[in-house]
Coordinates of C-alpha atoms in Angstrom, one line a residue:
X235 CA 164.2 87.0 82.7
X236 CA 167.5 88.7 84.1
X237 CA 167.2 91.7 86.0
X238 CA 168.0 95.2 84.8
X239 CA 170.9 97.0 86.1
X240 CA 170.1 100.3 87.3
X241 CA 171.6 103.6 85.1
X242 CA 174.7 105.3 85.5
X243 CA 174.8 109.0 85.9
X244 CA 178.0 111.1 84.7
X245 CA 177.1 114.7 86.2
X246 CA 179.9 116.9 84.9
X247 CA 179.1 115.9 81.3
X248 CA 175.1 115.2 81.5
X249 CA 175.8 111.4 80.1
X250 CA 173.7 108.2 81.1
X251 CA 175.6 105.0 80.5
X252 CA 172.8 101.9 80.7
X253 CA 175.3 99.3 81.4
X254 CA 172.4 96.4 80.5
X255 CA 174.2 96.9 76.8
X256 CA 177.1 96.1 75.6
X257 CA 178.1 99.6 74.7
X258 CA 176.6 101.0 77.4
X259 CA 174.4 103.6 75.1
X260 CA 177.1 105.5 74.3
X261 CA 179.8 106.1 71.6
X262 CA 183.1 104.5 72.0
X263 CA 184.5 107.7 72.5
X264 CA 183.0 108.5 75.6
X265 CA 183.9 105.0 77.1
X266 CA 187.1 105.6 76.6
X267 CA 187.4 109.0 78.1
X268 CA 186.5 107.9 81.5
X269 CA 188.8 104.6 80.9
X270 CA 191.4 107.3 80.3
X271 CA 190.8 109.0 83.7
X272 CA 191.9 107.7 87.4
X273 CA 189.5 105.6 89.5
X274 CA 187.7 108.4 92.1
X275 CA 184.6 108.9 93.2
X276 CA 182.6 112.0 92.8
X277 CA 182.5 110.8 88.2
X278 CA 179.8 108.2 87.9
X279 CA 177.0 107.6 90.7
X280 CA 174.4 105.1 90.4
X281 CA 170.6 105.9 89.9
X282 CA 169.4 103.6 92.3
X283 CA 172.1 104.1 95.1
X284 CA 170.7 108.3 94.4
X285 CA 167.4 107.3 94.9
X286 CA 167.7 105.8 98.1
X287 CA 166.7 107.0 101.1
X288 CA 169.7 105.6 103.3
X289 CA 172.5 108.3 103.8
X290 CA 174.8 105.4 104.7
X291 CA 174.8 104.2 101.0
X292 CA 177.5 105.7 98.1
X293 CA 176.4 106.2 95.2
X294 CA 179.9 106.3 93.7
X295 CA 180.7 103.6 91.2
X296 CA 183.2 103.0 88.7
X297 CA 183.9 101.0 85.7
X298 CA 186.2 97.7 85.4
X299 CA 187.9 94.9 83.6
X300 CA 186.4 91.4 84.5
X301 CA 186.2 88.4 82.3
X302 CA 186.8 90.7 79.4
X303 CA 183.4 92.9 79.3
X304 CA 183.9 96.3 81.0
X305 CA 181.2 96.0 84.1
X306 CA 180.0 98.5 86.8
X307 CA 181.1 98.3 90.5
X308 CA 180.9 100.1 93.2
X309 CA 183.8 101.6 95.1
X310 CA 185.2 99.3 97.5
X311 CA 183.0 99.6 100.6
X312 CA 181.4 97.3 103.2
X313 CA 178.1 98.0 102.3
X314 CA 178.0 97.2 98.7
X315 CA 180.4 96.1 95.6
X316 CA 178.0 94.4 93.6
X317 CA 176.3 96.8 90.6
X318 CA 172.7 97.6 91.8
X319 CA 169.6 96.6 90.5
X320 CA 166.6 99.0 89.1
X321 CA 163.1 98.1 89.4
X322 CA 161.0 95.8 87.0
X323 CA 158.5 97.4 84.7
X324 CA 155.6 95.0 86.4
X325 CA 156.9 96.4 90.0
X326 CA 156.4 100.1 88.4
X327 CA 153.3 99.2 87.0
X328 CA 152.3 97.5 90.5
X329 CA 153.5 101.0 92.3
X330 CA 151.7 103.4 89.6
X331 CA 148.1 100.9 89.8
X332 CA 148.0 101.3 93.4
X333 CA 148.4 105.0 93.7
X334 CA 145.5 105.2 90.9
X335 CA 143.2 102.7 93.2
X336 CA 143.8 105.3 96.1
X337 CA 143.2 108.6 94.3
X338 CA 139.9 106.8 92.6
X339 CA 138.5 106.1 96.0
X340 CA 139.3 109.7 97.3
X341 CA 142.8 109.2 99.0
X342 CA 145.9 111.0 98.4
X343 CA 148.7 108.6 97.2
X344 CA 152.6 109.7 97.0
X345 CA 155.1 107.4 95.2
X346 CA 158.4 106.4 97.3
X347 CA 158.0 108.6 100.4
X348 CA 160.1 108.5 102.8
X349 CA 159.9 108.5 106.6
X350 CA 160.5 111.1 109.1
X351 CA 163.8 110.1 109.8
X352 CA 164.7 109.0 106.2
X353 CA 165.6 105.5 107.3
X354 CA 162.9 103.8 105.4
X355 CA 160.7 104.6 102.6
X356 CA 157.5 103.0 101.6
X357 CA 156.4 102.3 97.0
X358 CA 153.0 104.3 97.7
X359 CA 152.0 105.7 100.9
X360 CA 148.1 106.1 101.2
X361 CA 146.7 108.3 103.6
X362 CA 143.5 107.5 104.8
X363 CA 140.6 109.0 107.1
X364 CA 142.1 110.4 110.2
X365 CA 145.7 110.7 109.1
X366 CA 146.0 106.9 109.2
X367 CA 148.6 106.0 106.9
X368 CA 149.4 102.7 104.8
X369 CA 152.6 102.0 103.4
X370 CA 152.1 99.2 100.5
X371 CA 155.7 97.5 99.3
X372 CA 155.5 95.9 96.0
X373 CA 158.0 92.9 96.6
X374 CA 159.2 90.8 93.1
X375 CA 162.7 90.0 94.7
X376 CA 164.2 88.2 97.4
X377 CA 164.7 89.4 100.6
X378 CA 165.9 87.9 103.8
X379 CA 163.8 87.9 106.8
X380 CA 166.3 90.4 109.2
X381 CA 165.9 92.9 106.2
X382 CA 161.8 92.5 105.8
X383 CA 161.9 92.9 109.9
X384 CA 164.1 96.3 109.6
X385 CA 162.0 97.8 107.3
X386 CA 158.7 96.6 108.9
X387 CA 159.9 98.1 112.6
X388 CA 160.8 101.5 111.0
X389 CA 157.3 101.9 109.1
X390 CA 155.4 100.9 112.3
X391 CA 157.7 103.5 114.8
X392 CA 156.9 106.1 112.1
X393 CA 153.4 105.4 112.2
X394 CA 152.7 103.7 109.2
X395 CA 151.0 100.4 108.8
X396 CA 152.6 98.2 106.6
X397 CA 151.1 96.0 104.2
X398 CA 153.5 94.1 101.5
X399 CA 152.2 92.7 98.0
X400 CA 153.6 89.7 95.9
X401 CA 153.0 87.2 93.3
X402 CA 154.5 84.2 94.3
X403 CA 154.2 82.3 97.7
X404 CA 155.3 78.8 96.7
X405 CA 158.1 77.3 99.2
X406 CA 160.8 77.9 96.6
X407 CA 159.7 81.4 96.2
X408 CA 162.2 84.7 96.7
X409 CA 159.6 86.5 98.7
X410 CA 158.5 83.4 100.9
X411 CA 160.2 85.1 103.8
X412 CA 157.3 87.6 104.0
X413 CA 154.5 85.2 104.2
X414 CA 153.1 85.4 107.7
X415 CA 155.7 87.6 109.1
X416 CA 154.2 90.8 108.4
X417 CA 151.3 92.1 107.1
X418 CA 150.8 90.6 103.3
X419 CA 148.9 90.0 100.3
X420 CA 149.2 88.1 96.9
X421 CA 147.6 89.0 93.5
X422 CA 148.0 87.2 90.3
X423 CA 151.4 87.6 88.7
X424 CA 150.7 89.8 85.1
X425 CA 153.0 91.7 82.4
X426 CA 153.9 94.8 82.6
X427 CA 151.6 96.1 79.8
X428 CA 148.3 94.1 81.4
X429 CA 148.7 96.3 84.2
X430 CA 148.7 99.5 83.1
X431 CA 145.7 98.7 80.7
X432 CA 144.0 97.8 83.4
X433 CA 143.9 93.8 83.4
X434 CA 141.9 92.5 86.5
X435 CA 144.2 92.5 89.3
X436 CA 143.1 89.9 92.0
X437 CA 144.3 89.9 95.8
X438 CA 143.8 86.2 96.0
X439 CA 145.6 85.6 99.7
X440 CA 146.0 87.2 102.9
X441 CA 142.4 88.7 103.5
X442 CA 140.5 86.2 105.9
X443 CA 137.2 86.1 106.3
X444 CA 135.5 84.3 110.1
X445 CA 132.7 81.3 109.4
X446 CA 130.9 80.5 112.8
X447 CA 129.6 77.0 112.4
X448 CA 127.4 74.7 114.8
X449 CA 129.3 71.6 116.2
X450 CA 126.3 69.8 115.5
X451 CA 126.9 70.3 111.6
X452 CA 130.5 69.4 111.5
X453 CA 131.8 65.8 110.7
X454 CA 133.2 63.5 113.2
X455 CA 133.7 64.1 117.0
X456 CA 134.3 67.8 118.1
X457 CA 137.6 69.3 117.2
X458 CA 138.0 71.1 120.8
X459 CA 136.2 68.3 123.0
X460 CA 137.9 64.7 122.8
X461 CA 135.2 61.9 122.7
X462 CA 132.1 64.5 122.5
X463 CA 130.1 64.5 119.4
X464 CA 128.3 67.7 120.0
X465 CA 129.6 70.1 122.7
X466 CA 126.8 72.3 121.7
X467 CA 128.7 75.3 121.1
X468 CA 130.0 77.0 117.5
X469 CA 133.3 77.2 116.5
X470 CA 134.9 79.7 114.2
X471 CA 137.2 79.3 111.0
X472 CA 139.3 81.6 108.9
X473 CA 138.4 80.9 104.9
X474 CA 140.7 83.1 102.5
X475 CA 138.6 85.8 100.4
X476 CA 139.5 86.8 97.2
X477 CA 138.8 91.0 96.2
X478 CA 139.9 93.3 93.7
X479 CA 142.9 95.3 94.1
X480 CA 140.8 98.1 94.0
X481 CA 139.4 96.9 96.6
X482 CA 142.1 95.8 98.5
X483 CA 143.4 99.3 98.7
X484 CA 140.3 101.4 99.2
X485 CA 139.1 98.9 102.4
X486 CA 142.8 99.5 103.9
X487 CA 142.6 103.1 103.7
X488 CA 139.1 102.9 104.9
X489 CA 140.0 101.3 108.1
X490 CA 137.9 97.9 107.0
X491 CA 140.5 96.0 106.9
X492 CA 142.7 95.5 110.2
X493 CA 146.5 93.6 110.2
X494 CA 146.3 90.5 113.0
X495 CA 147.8 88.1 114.3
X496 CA 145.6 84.5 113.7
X497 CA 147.0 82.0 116.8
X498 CA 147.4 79.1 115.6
X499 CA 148.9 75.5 116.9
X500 CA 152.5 75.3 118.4
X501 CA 152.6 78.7 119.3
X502 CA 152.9 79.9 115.9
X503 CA 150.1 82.8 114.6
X504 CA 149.5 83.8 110.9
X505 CA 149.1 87.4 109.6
X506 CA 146.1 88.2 108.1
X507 CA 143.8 91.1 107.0
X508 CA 140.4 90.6 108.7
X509 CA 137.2 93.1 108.9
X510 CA 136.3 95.2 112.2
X511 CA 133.2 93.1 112.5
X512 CA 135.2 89.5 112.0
X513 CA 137.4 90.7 114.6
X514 CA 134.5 91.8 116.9
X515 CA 132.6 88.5 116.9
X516 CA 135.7 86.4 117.0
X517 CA 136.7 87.6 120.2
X518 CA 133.1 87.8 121.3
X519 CA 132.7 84.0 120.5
X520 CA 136.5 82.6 121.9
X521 CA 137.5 85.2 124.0
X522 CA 140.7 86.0 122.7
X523 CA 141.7 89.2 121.9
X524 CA 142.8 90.2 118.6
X525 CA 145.3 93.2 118.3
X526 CA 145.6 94.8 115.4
X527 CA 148.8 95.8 114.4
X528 CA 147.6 99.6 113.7
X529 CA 149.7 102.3 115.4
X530 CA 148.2 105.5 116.0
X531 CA 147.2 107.7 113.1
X532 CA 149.7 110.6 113.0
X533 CA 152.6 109.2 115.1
X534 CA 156.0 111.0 115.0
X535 CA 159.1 109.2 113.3
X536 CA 160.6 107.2 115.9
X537 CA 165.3 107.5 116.2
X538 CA 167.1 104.8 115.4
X539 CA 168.4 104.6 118.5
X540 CA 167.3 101.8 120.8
X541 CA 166.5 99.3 118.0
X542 CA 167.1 96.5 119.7
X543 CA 165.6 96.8 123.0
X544 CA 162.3 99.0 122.5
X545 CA 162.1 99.4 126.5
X546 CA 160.9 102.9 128.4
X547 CA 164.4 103.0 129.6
X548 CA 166.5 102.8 125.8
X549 CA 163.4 105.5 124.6
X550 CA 164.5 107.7 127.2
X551 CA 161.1 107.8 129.9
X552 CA 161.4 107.5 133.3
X553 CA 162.0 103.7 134.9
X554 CA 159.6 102.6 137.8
X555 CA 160.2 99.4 138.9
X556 CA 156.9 97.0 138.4
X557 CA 155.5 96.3 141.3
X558 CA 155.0 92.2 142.4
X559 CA 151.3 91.1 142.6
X560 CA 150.6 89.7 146.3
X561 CA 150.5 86.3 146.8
X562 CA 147.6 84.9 148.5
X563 CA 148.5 82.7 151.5
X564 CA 147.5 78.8 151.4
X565 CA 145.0 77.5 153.4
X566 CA 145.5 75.7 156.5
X567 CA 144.1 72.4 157.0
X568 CA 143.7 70.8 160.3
X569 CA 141.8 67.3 160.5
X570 CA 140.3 64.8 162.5
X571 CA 140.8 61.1 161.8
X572 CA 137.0 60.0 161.4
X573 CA 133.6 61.3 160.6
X574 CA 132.3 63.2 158.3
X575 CA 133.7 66.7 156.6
X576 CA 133.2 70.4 157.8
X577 CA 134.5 72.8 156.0
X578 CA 134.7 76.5 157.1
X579 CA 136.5 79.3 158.5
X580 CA 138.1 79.3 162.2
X581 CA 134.6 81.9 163.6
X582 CA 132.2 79.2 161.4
X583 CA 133.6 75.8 162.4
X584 CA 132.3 75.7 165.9
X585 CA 129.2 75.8 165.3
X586 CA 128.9 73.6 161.7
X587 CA 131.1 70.8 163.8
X588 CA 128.3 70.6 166.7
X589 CA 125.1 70.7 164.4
X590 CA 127.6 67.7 162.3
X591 CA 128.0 65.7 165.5
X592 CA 124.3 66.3 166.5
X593 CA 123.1 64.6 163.5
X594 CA 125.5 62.4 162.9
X595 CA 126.9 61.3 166.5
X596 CA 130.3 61.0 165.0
X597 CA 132.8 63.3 165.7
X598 CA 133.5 65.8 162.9
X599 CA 136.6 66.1 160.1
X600 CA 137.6 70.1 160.3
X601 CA 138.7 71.5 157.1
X602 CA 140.0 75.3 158.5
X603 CA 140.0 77.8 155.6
X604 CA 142.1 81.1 156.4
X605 CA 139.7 84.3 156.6
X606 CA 141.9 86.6 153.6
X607 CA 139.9 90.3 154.1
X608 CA 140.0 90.3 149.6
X609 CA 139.0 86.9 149.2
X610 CA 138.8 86.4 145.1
X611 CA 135.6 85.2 143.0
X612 CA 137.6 81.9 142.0
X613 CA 138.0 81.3 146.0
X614 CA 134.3 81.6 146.6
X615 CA 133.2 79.5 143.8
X616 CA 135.2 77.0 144.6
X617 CA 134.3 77.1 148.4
X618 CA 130.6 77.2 147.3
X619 CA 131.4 74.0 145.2
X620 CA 132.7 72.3 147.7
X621 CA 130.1 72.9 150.4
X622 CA 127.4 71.4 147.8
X623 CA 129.6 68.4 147.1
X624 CA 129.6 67.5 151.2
X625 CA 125.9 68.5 151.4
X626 CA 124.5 66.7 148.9
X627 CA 125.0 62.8 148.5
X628 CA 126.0 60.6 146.3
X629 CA 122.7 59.1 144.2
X630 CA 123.8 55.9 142.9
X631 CA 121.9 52.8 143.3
X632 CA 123.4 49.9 144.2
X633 CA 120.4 47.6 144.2
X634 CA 117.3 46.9 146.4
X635 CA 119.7 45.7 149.5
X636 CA 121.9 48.6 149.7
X637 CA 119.9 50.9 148.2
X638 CA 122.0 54.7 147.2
X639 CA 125.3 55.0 147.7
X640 CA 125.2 58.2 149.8
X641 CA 129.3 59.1 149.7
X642 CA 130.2 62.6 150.1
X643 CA 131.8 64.6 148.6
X644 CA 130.1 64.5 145.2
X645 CA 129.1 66.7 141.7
X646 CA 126.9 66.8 139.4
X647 CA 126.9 64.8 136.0
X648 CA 124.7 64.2 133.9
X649 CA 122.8 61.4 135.1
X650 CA 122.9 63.1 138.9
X651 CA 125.2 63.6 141.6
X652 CA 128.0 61.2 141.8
X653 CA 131.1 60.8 144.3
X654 CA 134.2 59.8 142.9
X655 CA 134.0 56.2 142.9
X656 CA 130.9 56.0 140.8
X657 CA 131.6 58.8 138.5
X658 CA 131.3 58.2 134.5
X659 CA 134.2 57.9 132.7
X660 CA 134.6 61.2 130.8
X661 CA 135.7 59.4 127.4
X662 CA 132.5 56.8 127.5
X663 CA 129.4 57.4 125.6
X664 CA 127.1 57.5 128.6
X665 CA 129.3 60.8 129.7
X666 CA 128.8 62.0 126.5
X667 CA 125.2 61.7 126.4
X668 CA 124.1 62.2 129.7

């Protein structure tokens, strides 16, 4: 189905030419009255062009000769020739449904609203508890990926959070640019008609929902341990939920629902709508923190200026040079050919080499650690890790003549302490198992 071309407006006469028709709604007369008259702007102006919220676009259009038929172009300008489109019936039915959703559930919803700085406009603008506002996009069309960025950046620097809605995510789609680029969500693709009498609308994608399961119940080895068939631990996965669009829009103006970014493999993440709970126990069970993409309720229309580089220095606050983090000198190492190991710092080692040498009658290899005055956690783990593996033995038997193997250092596995020579292969069963 083509799409309609958006009305023309002739103010000085109170005419509206609908160029989708042959005769443009009009009689022949009028047609050739403004044939008759000079090419100028300032005659005919273009209903979408008016409705627009960027001042940068001319509304001013003119009718031409091509192929025969009399056509619609704009004046000759470097931001657009081409006759402009108006919006589908289903994308006003789509707008007008949402608003409904959000007045039944006690918000305030206003149809194309624009920002602060009147660079960007939003279908329906919610505004929830606390002055936290969503700004829902009914996409139908293409669009290219610099333009869904452009008009993603401006909603979030005027405090809005974005969330876009479309039918069709299929790899040959017009609106696949969107998909896990910005906040999204897909319902079921109905007429016009359907939607206003209130036909089920379903948001069938982009709304996530966390499953913790026990390694023990999944199938094969474990997905994060190679060779392990239970690592004891739960893992977590993301299953799509399907809700109303009622739903959909009352739990986002609610604050239920929270934009984030899913990480994913090769450094790639996916955008989905998750709960404040899912997002709690996720990052209570991995450890990784999930931001959501909400700005703070009541923020200020950002300038245009400093688009490109969102620094402190382009939004005009004072530099400071970051300062660099201290590096924490090596340790020195000073050893002695035979014997066993001491390890310590300079004030310790005098006194752990003599009670070695004591015991032992050999004389002593000095491992010299450097006293820091802020020595970190990880350092005195790994000290105290160290000082077990030369204190303890190693505990495998060799057989009745040689009895244990007693090599230092060593750690613990499974079966006991073991130095590095008799240590189990990590990718064997009997590591697996203990």
């Amino acid at each position: 189905m083509p799409r309609e071309l958006a009305l023309i407006h002739w103010s000085e006469q109170n005419i509206v030419l609908d160029p989708n028709l042959d005769d443009f709604g009009v009689p022949a007369g009028v047609i050739q009255a403004l044939r008759s008259r000079p090419i100028s702007k300032g005659i005919l102006a273009c209903s979408a062009c008016l409705k627009s919220a960027k001042r940068s676009v001319s509304p001013w259009v003119h009718l031409r000769q091509q192929g025969g038929r009399l056509i619609v172009a704009h004046h000759a300008s470097k931001k657009r020739r081409d006759p402009c489109h108006a919006e589908s019936p289903e994308h006003e039915a789509l707008k007008d449904r949402i608003a409904g959703c959000a007045e039944r559930h006690g918000f305030r919803a206003l149809l194309e609203h624009n920002t602060a700085d009147r660079k960007g406009r939003a279908d329906v603008e919610v505004v929830g508890p606390g002055g936290v506002r969503i700004g829902h996009e009914v996409q139908l069309s293409a669009i290219t990926a610099t333009s869904l960025s452009r008009r993603t950046n401006t909603a979030l620097r005027d405090g809005r959070v974005p969330s876009w809605l479309t039918t069709d995510r299929s790899a040959h789609s017009d609106t696949r640019n969107l998909i896990d680029r910005v906040p999204w969500a897909m319902s079921n693709r109905l007429h016009e008609e359907l939607i206003r009498r209130g036909r089920p609308v379903r948001v069938s994608a982009g709304l996530s929902k966390l499953q913790m399961t026990p390694c023990r119940f999944l199938p094969g080895w474990c997905p994060d341990t190679p060779g392990v068939l239970d690592c004891s631990r739960w893992h977590t996965r993301w299953d799509n939920v399907a809700v109303p669009i009622e739903d959909f829009v009352g739990f986002t103006a609610a604050g239920e629902y929270l934009p984030v970014c899913l990480p994913t493999q090769y450094r790639q993440v996916r955008r989905r709508w998750v709960t404040e709970d899912d997002r709690e126990l996720y990052v209570h069970a991995t450890g990784r923190e999930l931001e959501p993409e909400r700005p703070q309720a009541g923020g200020e229309g950002g300038s245009g200026e400093g688009k490109s580089q969102d620094s402190r220095l382009h939004q005009g606050e004072e530099y400071e040079p970051e300062k660099k983090k201290a590096v924490r000198p090596r340790a020195k190492v000073s050893e002695v050919v035979r014997g066993d190991i001491v390890v310590g710092t300079l004030s310790e080692l005098p006194e752990r080499a003599r009670v070695q040498e004591a015991a032992t009658g050999q004389a002593a290899t000095a491992v010299v650690l450097e006293e820091a005055p802020h020595r970190l956690a990880g350092d005195q783990a790994e000290r105290a890790w160290l000082e077990a593996a030369v204190a303890v033995p190693c505990t495998h038997f060799m057989g009745a003549d040689l009895g244990r193997c007693e090599s230092t250092p060593s750690r613990v596995y499974a079966r006991g302490r073991r130095c590095f020579e008799h240590a189990p292969n990590p990718y064997s069963q009997v590591a697996a198992t203990g």
